[in-house]
Each structure stands twice: as structure tokens, then as C-alpha cells.
Amino acid sequence: MDDDIIRILIGTDNHLGYLEKDAVRSNDSFAAFNELLGAAKSKKADLVLLGGDVFHENKPSRRTMYSAIDMLRKHC
């Protein structure tokens, strides 16, 4: 019966890179995104649907892009 089920995890408005220059909050968006991907992996999601803004800026910094790609590679 499990073969008939598709597990979809939905995340919205991640805004990776939000306040990345803030000494206290710079890692918040990355930690939340990492938690989302970890939950998808542990729940054996077949699909992660990201709605809204994945990045806070329309031209994300290299750090933000590298971190996003690194997390996706780690979890996918």
C-alpha cells in the first residue's frame, strides 16, 4: 500500500541569506532550510516543494549560493 503514496513536504518563503551580515541572526535562514531538508529526508519525502522566495535577494551572495547548494547535495 505504501507504493501508492507520494510523500510531499512543502516549505515556503525560506529567504536564504536574510540578515546574513548580522552577527547574531546570520545563520537563521540556513538553519531553518537545513531543518526542512533533514525532515524531508527522515520522513522519506518523494518531493520537496518550495513555494515563495527561496533566496532573500534576487542576486544571492556567493556564501548563500554555496550554502544552499551544499545543503541540497547533503540531503538529496
PDB file of N, CA and C in Angstrom:
ATOM      1  N   MET A   1       0.820  -1.195   0.000  1.00  0.00           N
ATOM      2  CA  MET A   1       0.000   0.000   0.000  1.00  0.00           C
ATOM      3  C   MET A   1       0.866   1.262   0.000  1.00  0.00           C
ATOM      4  N   ASP A   2       2.043   1.229   0.642  1.00  0.00           N
ATOM      5  CA  ASP A   2       2.921   2.392   0.658  1.00  0.00           C
ATOM      6  C   ASP A   2       3.394   2.789  -0.735  1.00  0.00           C
ATOM      7  N   ASP A   3       3.390   1.860  -1.672  1.00  0.00           N
ATOM      8  CA  ASP A   3       3.813   2.175  -3.029  1.00  0.00           C
ATOM      9  C   ASP A   3       2.832   3.111  -3.721  1.00  0.00           C
ATOM     10  N   ASP A   4       1.615   3.208  -3.204  1.00  0.00           N
ATOM     11  CA  ASP A   4       0.591   4.069  -3.790  1.00  0.00           C
ATOM     12  C   ASP A   4       0.602   5.482  -3.206  1.00  0.00           C
ATOM     13  N   ILE A   5       1.490   5.736  -2.256  1.00  0.00           N
ATOM     14  CA  ILE A   5       1.515   7.022  -1.556  1.00  0.00           C
ATOM     15  C   ILE A   5       2.702   7.855  -2.026  1.00  0.00           C
ATOM     16  N   ILE A   6       2.446   9.103  -2.321  1.00  0.00           N
ATOM     17  CA  ILE A   6       3.510  10.055  -2.633  1.00  0.00           C
ATOM     18  C   ILE A   6       3.615  11.014  -1.452  1.00  0.00           C
ATOM     19  N   ARG A   7       4.789  11.104  -0.877  1.00  0.00           N
ATOM     20  CA  ARG A   7       5.011  11.999   0.261  1.00  0.00           C
ATOM     21  C   ARG A   7       5.601  13.312  -0.255  1.00  0.00           C
ATOM     22  N   ILE A   8       4.898  14.402   0.015  1.00  0.00           N
ATOM     23  CA  ILE A   8       5.336  15.725  -0.417  1.00  0.00           C
ATOM     24  C   ILE A   8       5.523  16.600   0.817  1.00  0.00           C
ATOM     25  N   LEU A   9       6.697  17.178   0.944  1.00  0.00           N
ATOM     26  CA  LEU A   9       6.948  18.131   2.017  1.00  0.00           C
ATOM     27  C   LEU A   9       6.953  19.527   1.389  1.00  0.00           C
ATOM     28  N   ILE A  10       6.173  20.427   1.950  1.00  0.00           N
ATOM     29  CA  ILE A  10       6.042  21.775   1.404  1.00  0.00           C
ATOM     30  C   ILE A  10       6.707  22.777   2.338  1.00  0.00           C
ATOM     31  N   GLY A  11       7.575  23.585   1.765  1.00  0.00           N
ATOM     32  CA  GLY A  11       8.218  24.669   2.506  1.00  0.00           C
ATOM     33  C   GLY A  11       8.004  25.967   1.739  1.00  0.00           C
ATOM     34  N   THR A  12       7.848  27.069   2.454  1.00  0.00           N
ATOM     35  CA  THR A  12       7.617  28.345   1.767  1.00  0.00           C
ATOM     36  C   THR A  12       8.482  29.443   2.358  1.00  0.00           C
ATOM     37  N   ASP A  13       8.791  30.401   1.510  1.00  0.00           N
ATOM     38  CA  ASP A  13       9.468  31.636   1.911  1.00  0.00           C
ATOM     39  C   ASP A  13      10.689  31.394   2.804  1.00  0.00           C
ATOM     40  N   ASN A  14      11.641  30.650   2.282  1.00  0.00           N
ATOM     41  CA  ASN A  14      12.859  30.358   3.035  1.00  0.00           C
ATOM     42  C   ASN A  14      13.758  31.586   3.192  1.00  0.00           C
ATOM     43  N   HIS A  15      13.797  32.441   2.217  1.00  0.00           N
ATOM     44  CA  HIS A  15      14.580  33.677   2.252  1.00  0.00           C
ATOM     45  C   HIS A  15      16.023  33.428   2.694  1.00  0.00           C
ATOM     46  N   LEU A  16      16.672  32.464   2.039  1.00  0.00           N
ATOM     47  CA  LEU A  16      18.072  32.179   2.366  1.00  0.00           C
ATOM     48  C   LEU A  16      18.917  33.440   2.181  1.00  0.00           C
ATOM     49  N   GLY A  17      19.750  33.722   3.155  1.00  0.00           N
ATOM     50  CA  GLY A  17      20.601  34.901   3.112  1.00  0.00           C
ATOM     51  C   GLY A  17      20.025  36.103   3.839  1.00  0.00           C
ATOM     52  N   TYR A  18      18.838  35.965   4.418  1.00  0.00           N
ATOM     53  CA  TYR A  18      18.239  37.067   5.162  1.00  0.00           C
ATOM     54  C   TYR A  18      19.121  37.413   6.365  1.00  0.00           C
ATOM     55  N   LEU A  19      19.458  38.673   6.506  1.00  0.00           N
ATOM     56  CA  LEU A  19      20.318  39.181   7.585  1.00  0.00           C
ATOM     57  C   LEU A  19      21.668  38.449   7.654  1.00  0.00           C
ATOM     58  N   GLU A  20      22.208  38.080   6.501  1.00  0.00           N
ATOM     59  CA  GLU A  20      23.458  37.316   6.509  1.00  0.00           C
ATOM     60  C   GLU A  20      24.641  38.105   7.048  1.00  0.00           C
ATOM     61  N   LYS A  21      24.516  39.418   7.135  1.00  0.00           N
ATOM     62  CA  LYS A  21      25.601  40.232   7.696  1.00  0.00           C
ATOM     63  C   LYS A  21      25.406  40.533   9.178  1.00  0.00           C
ATOM     64  N   ASP A  22      24.310  40.065   9.733  1.00  0.00           N
ATOM     65  CA  ASP A  22      24.032  40.245  11.158  1.00  0.00           C
ATOM     66  C   ASP A  22      24.792  39.188  11.953  1.00  0.00           C
ATOM     67  N   ALA A  23      25.536  39.611  12.955  1.00  0.00           N
ATOM     68  CA  ALA A  23      26.378  38.685  13.722  1.00  0.00           C
ATOM     69  C   ALA A  23      25.570  37.633  14.483  1.00  0.00           C
ATOM     70  N   VAL A  24      24.360  37.969  14.877  1.00  0.00           N
ATOM     71  CA  VAL A  24      23.549  37.052  15.675  1.00  0.00           C
ATOM     72  C   VAL A  24      22.624  36.198  14.810  1.00  0.00           C
ATOM     73  N   ARG A  25      21.974  36.783  13.831  1.00  0.00           N
ATOM     74  CA  ARG A  25      20.922  36.097  13.072  1.00  0.00           C
ATOM     75  C   ARG A  25      21.356  35.587  11.702  1.00  0.00           C
ATOM     76  N   SER A  26      22.628  35.717  11.371  1.00  0.00           N
ATOM     77  CA  SER A  26      23.088  35.418  10.010  1.00  0.00           C
ATOM     78  C   SER A  26      22.842  33.985   9.569  1.00  0.00           C
ATOM     79  N   ASN A  27      22.779  33.063  10.496  1.00  0.00           N
ATOM     80  CA  ASN A  27      22.641  31.646  10.141  1.00  0.00           C
ATOM     81  C   ASN A  27      21.200  31.127  10.242  1.00  0.00           C
ATOM     82  N   ASP A  28      20.280  31.967  10.678  1.00  0.00           N
ATOM     83  CA  ASP A  28      18.902  31.521  10.927  1.00  0.00           C
ATOM     84  C   ASP A  28      18.228  30.901   9.703  1.00  0.00           C
ATOM     85  N   SER A  29      18.292  31.575   8.571  1.00  0.00           N
ATOM     86  CA  SER A  29      17.598  31.064   7.386  1.00  0.00           C
ATOM     87  C   SER A  29      18.229  29.756   6.908  1.00  0.00           C
ATOM     88  N   PHE A  30      19.550  29.646   7.054  1.00  0.00           N
ATOM     89  CA  PHE A  30      20.233  28.418   6.638  1.00  0.00           C
ATOM     90  C   PHE A  30      19.897  27.250   7.571  1.00  0.00           C
ATOM     91  N   ALA A  31      19.816  27.545   8.865  1.00  0.00           N
ATOM     92  CA  ALA A  31      19.462  26.503   9.835  1.00  0.00           C
ATOM     93  C   ALA A  31      18.044  25.990   9.581  1.00  0.00           C
ATOM     94  N   ALA A  32      17.124  26.907   9.277  1.00  0.00           N
ATOM     95  CA  ALA A  32      15.736  26.509   9.005  1.00  0.00           C
ATOM     96  C   ALA A  32      15.650  25.669   7.731  1.00  0.00           C
ATOM     97  N   PHE A  33      16.390  26.066   6.691  1.00  0.00           N
ATOM     98  CA  PHE A  33      16.386  25.318   5.430  1.00  0.00           C
ATOM     99  C   PHE A  33      16.999  23.935   5.629  1.00  0.00           C
ATOM    100  N   ASN A  34      18.060  23.868   6.405  1.00  0.00           N
ATOM    101  CA  ASN A  34      18.694  22.591   6.717  1.00  0.00           C
ATOM    102  C   ASN A  34      17.732  21.683   7.489  1.00  0.00           C
ATOM    103  N   GLU A  35      16.989  22.264   8.410  1.00  0.00           N
ATOM    104  CA  GLU A  35      15.985  21.504   9.168  1.00  0.00           C
ATOM    105  C   GLU A  35      14.888  20.976   8.247  1.00  0.00           C
ATOM    106  N   LEU A  36      14.448  21.809   7.318  1.00  0.00           N
ATOM    107  CA  LEU A  36      13.428  21.406   6.341  1.00  0.00           C
ATOM    108  C   LEU A  36      13.915  20.213   5.512  1.00  0.00           C
ATOM    109  N   LEU A  37      15.130  20.313   4.998  1.00  0.00           N
ATOM    110  CA  LEU A  37      15.678  19.220   4.178  1.00  0.00           C
ATOM    111  C   LEU A  37      15.918  17.963   5.006  1.00  0.00           C
ATOM    112  N   GLY A  38      16.340  18.141   6.253  1.00  0.00           N
ATOM    113  CA  GLY A  38      16.519  16.990   7.144  1.00  0.00           C
ATOM    114  C   GLY A  38      15.204  16.285   7.433  1.00  0.00           C
ATOM    115  N   ALA A  39      14.141  17.070   7.620  1.00  0.00           N
ATOM    116  CA  ALA A  39      12.819  16.486   7.851  1.00  0.00           C
ATOM    117  C   ALA A  39      12.346  15.721   6.620  1.00  0.00           C
ATOM    118  N   ALA A  40      12.604  16.285   5.449  1.00  0.00           N
ATOM    119  CA  ALA A  40      12.211  15.605   4.208  1.00  0.00           C
ATOM    120  C   ALA A  40      12.929  14.265   4.078  1.00  0.00           C
ATOM    121  N   LYS A  41      14.190  14.256   4.430  1.00  0.00           N
ATOM    122  CA  LYS A  41      14.970  13.018   4.339  1.00  0.00           C
ATOM    123  C   LYS A  41      14.505  11.994   5.374  1.00  0.00           C
ATOM    124  N   SER A  42      14.294  12.433   6.602  1.00  0.00           N
ATOM    125  CA  SER A  42      13.895  11.496   7.660  1.00  0.00           C
ATOM    126  C   SER A  42      12.481  10.954   7.451  1.00  0.00           C
ATOM    127  N   LYS A  43      11.616  11.752   6.848  1.00  0.00           N
ATOM    128  CA  LYS A  43      10.242  11.318   6.558  1.00  0.00           C
ATOM    129  C   LYS A  43      10.129  10.623   5.209  1.00  0.00           C
ATOM    130  N   LYS A  44      11.267  10.505   4.510  1.00  0.00           N
ATOM    131  CA  LYS A  44      11.324   9.846   3.205  1.00  0.00           C
ATOM    132  C   LYS A  44      10.383  10.501   2.197  1.00  0.00           C
ATOM    133  N   ALA A  45      10.460  11.839   2.140  1.00  0.00           N
ATOM    134  CA  ALA A  45       9.634  12.578   1.186  1.00  0.00           C
ATOM    135  C   ALA A  45      10.075  12.253  -0.239  1.00  0.00           C
ATOM    136  N   ASP A  46       9.104  12.088  -1.111  1.00  0.00           N
ATOM    137  CA  ASP A  46       9.389  11.853  -2.524  1.00  0.00           C
ATOM    138  C   ASP A  46       9.644  13.168  -3.251  1.00  0.00           C
ATOM    139  N   LEU A  47       9.127  14.260  -2.690  1.00  0.00           N
ATOM    140  CA  LEU A  47       9.221  15.555  -3.339  1.00  0.00           C
ATOM    141  C   LEU A  47       9.248  16.645  -2.278  1.00  0.00           C
ATOM    142  N   VAL A  48      10.121  17.621  -2.463  1.00  0.00           N
ATOM    143  CA  VAL A  48      10.122  18.822  -1.629  1.00  0.00           C
ATOM    144  C   VAL A  48       9.672  19.967  -2.527  1.00  0.00           C
ATOM    145  N   LEU A  49       8.561  20.570  -2.183  1.00  0.00           N
ATOM    146  CA  LEU A  49       8.001  21.675  -2.955  1.00  0.00           C
ATOM    147  C   LEU A  49       8.315  22.970  -2.218  1.00  0.00           C
ATOM    148  N   LEU A  50       9.095  23.832  -2.868  1.00  0.00           N
ATOM    149  CA  LEU A  50       9.471  25.104  -2.261  1.00  0.00           C
ATOM    150  C   LEU A  50       8.679  26.225  -2.926  1.00  0.00           C
ATOM    151  N   GLY A  51       7.743  26.779  -2.204  1.00  0.00           N
ATOM    152  CA  GLY A  51       6.945  27.885  -2.712  1.00  0.00           C
ATOM    153  C   GLY A  51       7.467  29.200  -2.164  1.00  0.00           C
ATOM    154  N   GLY A  52       7.142  30.269  -2.807  1.00  0.00           N
ATOM    155  CA  GLY A  52       7.600  31.571  -2.325  1.00  0.00           C
ATOM    156  C   GLY A  52       9.060  31.801  -2.662  1.00  0.00           C
ATOM    157  N   ASP A  53       9.712  32.629  -1.872  1.00  0.00           N
ATOM    158  CA  ASP A  53      11.103  33.009  -2.131  1.00  0.00           C
ATOM    159  C   ASP A  53      12.072  32.036  -1.465  1.00  0.00           C
ATOM    160  N   VAL A  54      12.901  31.409  -2.269  1.00  0.00           N
ATOM    161  CA  VAL A  54      13.962  30.559  -1.717  1.00  0.00           C
ATOM    162  C   VAL A  54      15.089  31.461  -1.215  1.00  0.00           C
ATOM    163  N   PHE A  55      15.438  32.482  -1.996  1.00  0.00           N
ATOM    164  CA  PHE A  55      16.501  33.412  -1.620  1.00  0.00           C
ATOM    165  C   PHE A  55      15.906  34.758  -1.240  1.00  0.00           C
ATOM    166  N   HIS A  56      16.573  35.449  -0.329  1.00  0.00           N
ATOM    167  CA  HIS A  56      16.089  36.764   0.095  1.00  0.00           C
ATOM    168  C   HIS A  56      16.372  37.818  -0.972  1.00  0.00           C
ATOM    169  N   GLU A  57      17.508  37.728  -1.607  1.00  0.00           N
ATOM    170  CA  GLU A  57      17.900  38.667  -2.660  1.00  0.00           C
ATOM    171  C   GLU A  57      17.719  38.015  -4.025  1.00  0.00           C
ATOM    172  N   ASN A  58      17.436  38.821  -5.042  1.00  0.00           N
ATOM    173  CA  ASN A  58      17.307  38.235  -6.382  1.00  0.00           C
ATOM    174  C   ASN A  58      18.670  37.888  -6.980  1.00  0.00           C
ATOM    175  N   LYS A  59      19.749  38.410  -6.395  1.00  0.00           N
ATOM    176  CA  LYS A  59      21.122  38.019  -6.755  1.00  0.00           C
ATOM    177  C   LYS A  59      21.830  37.632  -5.454  1.00  0.00           C
ATOM    178  N   PRO A  60      21.653  36.392  -5.002  1.00  0.00           N
ATOM    179  CA  PRO A  60      22.219  35.984  -3.713  1.00  0.00           C
ATOM    180  C   PRO A  60      23.750  36.040  -3.712  1.00  0.00           C
ATOM    181  N   SER A  61      24.304  36.216  -2.527  1.00  0.00           N
ATOM    182  CA  SER A  61      25.761  36.236  -2.377  1.00  0.00           C
ATOM    183  C   SER A  61      26.335  34.853  -2.661  1.00  0.00           C
ATOM    184  N   ARG A  62      27.634  34.811  -2.870  1.00  0.00           N
ATOM    185  CA  ARG A  62      28.296  33.517  -3.096  1.00  0.00           C
ATOM    186  C   ARG A  62      28.129  32.605  -1.891  1.00  0.00           C
ATOM    187  N   ARG A  63      28.225  33.165  -0.701  1.00  0.00           N
ATOM    188  CA  ARG A  63      28.058  32.366   0.522  1.00  0.00           C
ATOM    189  C   ARG A  63      26.675  31.721   0.557  1.00  0.00           C
ATOM    190  N   THR A  64      25.659  32.510   0.217  1.00  0.00           N
ATOM    191  CA  THR A  64      24.288  32.000   0.225  1.00  0.00           C
ATOM    192  C   THR A  64      24.111  30.903  -0.821  1.00  0.00           C
ATOM    193  N   MET A  65      24.613  31.140  -2.030  1.00  0.00           N
ATOM    194  CA  MET A  65      24.503  30.134  -3.089  1.00  0.00           C
ATOM    195  C   MET A  65      25.259  28.862  -2.712  1.00  0.00           C
ATOM    196  N   TYR A  66      26.478  29.020  -2.209  1.00  0.00           N
ATOM    197  CA  TYR A  66      27.280  27.863  -1.824  1.00  0.00           C
ATOM    198  C   TYR A  66      26.585  27.067  -0.722  1.00  0.00           C
ATOM    199  N   SER A  67      26.065  27.771   0.282  1.00  0.00           N
ATOM    200  CA  SER A  67      25.390  27.094   1.395  1.00  0.00           C
ATOM    201  C   SER A  67      24.150  26.341   0.920  1.00  0.00           C
ATOM    202  N   ALA A  68      23.369  26.954   0.039  1.00  0.00           N
ATOM    203  CA  ALA A  68      22.163  26.303  -0.477  1.00  0.00           C
ATOM    204  C   ALA A  68      22.520  25.043  -1.264  1.00  0.00           C
ATOM    205  N   ILE A  69      23.497  25.156  -2.150  1.00  0.00           N
ATOM    206  CA  ILE A  69      23.909  24.001  -2.952  1.00  0.00           C
ATOM    207  C   ILE A  69      24.484  22.906  -2.073  1.00  0.00           C
ATOM    208  N   ASP A  70      25.274  23.306  -1.083  1.00  0.00           N
ATOM    209  CA  ASP A  70      25.872  22.334  -0.166  1.00  0.00           C
ATOM    210  C   ASP A  70      24.797  21.558   0.605  1.00  0.00           C
ATOM    211  N   MET A  71      23.788  22.256   1.090  1.00  0.00           N
ATOM    212  CA  MET A  71      22.709  21.591   1.827  1.00  0.00           C
ATOM    213  C   MET A  71      21.910  20.671   0.924  1.00  0.00           C
ATOM    214  N   LEU A  72      21.629  21.104  -0.290  1.00  0.00           N
ATOM    215  CA  LEU A  72      20.890  20.261  -1.230  1.00  0.00           C
ATOM    216  C   LEU A  72      21.682  18.994  -1.570  1.00  0.00           C
ATOM    217  N   ARG A  73      22.976  19.143  -1.775  1.00  0.00           N
ATOM    218  CA  ARG A  73      23.815  17.963  -2.060  1.00  0.00           C
ATOM    219  C   ARG A  73      23.860  17.015  -0.878  1.00  0.00           C
ATOM    220  N   LYS A  74      23.912  17.577   0.314  1.00  0.00           N
ATOM    221  CA  LYS A  74      23.986  16.757   1.530  1.00  0.00           C
ATOM    222  C   LYS A  74      22.715  15.944   1.749  1.00  0.00           C
ATOM    223  N   HIS A  75      21.575  16.530   1.450  1.00  0.00           N
ATOM    224  CA  HIS A  75      20.302  15.881   1.765  1.00  0.00           C
ATOM    225  C   HIS A  75      19.634  15.174   0.582  1.00  0.00           C
ATOM    226  N   CYS A  76      20.037  15.483  -0.629  1.00  0.00           N
ATOM    227  CA  CYS A  76      19.340  14.913  -1.789  1.00  0.00           C
ATOM    228  C   CYS A  76      20.154  13.839  -2.470  1.00  0.00           C
TER     229      CYS A  76
END
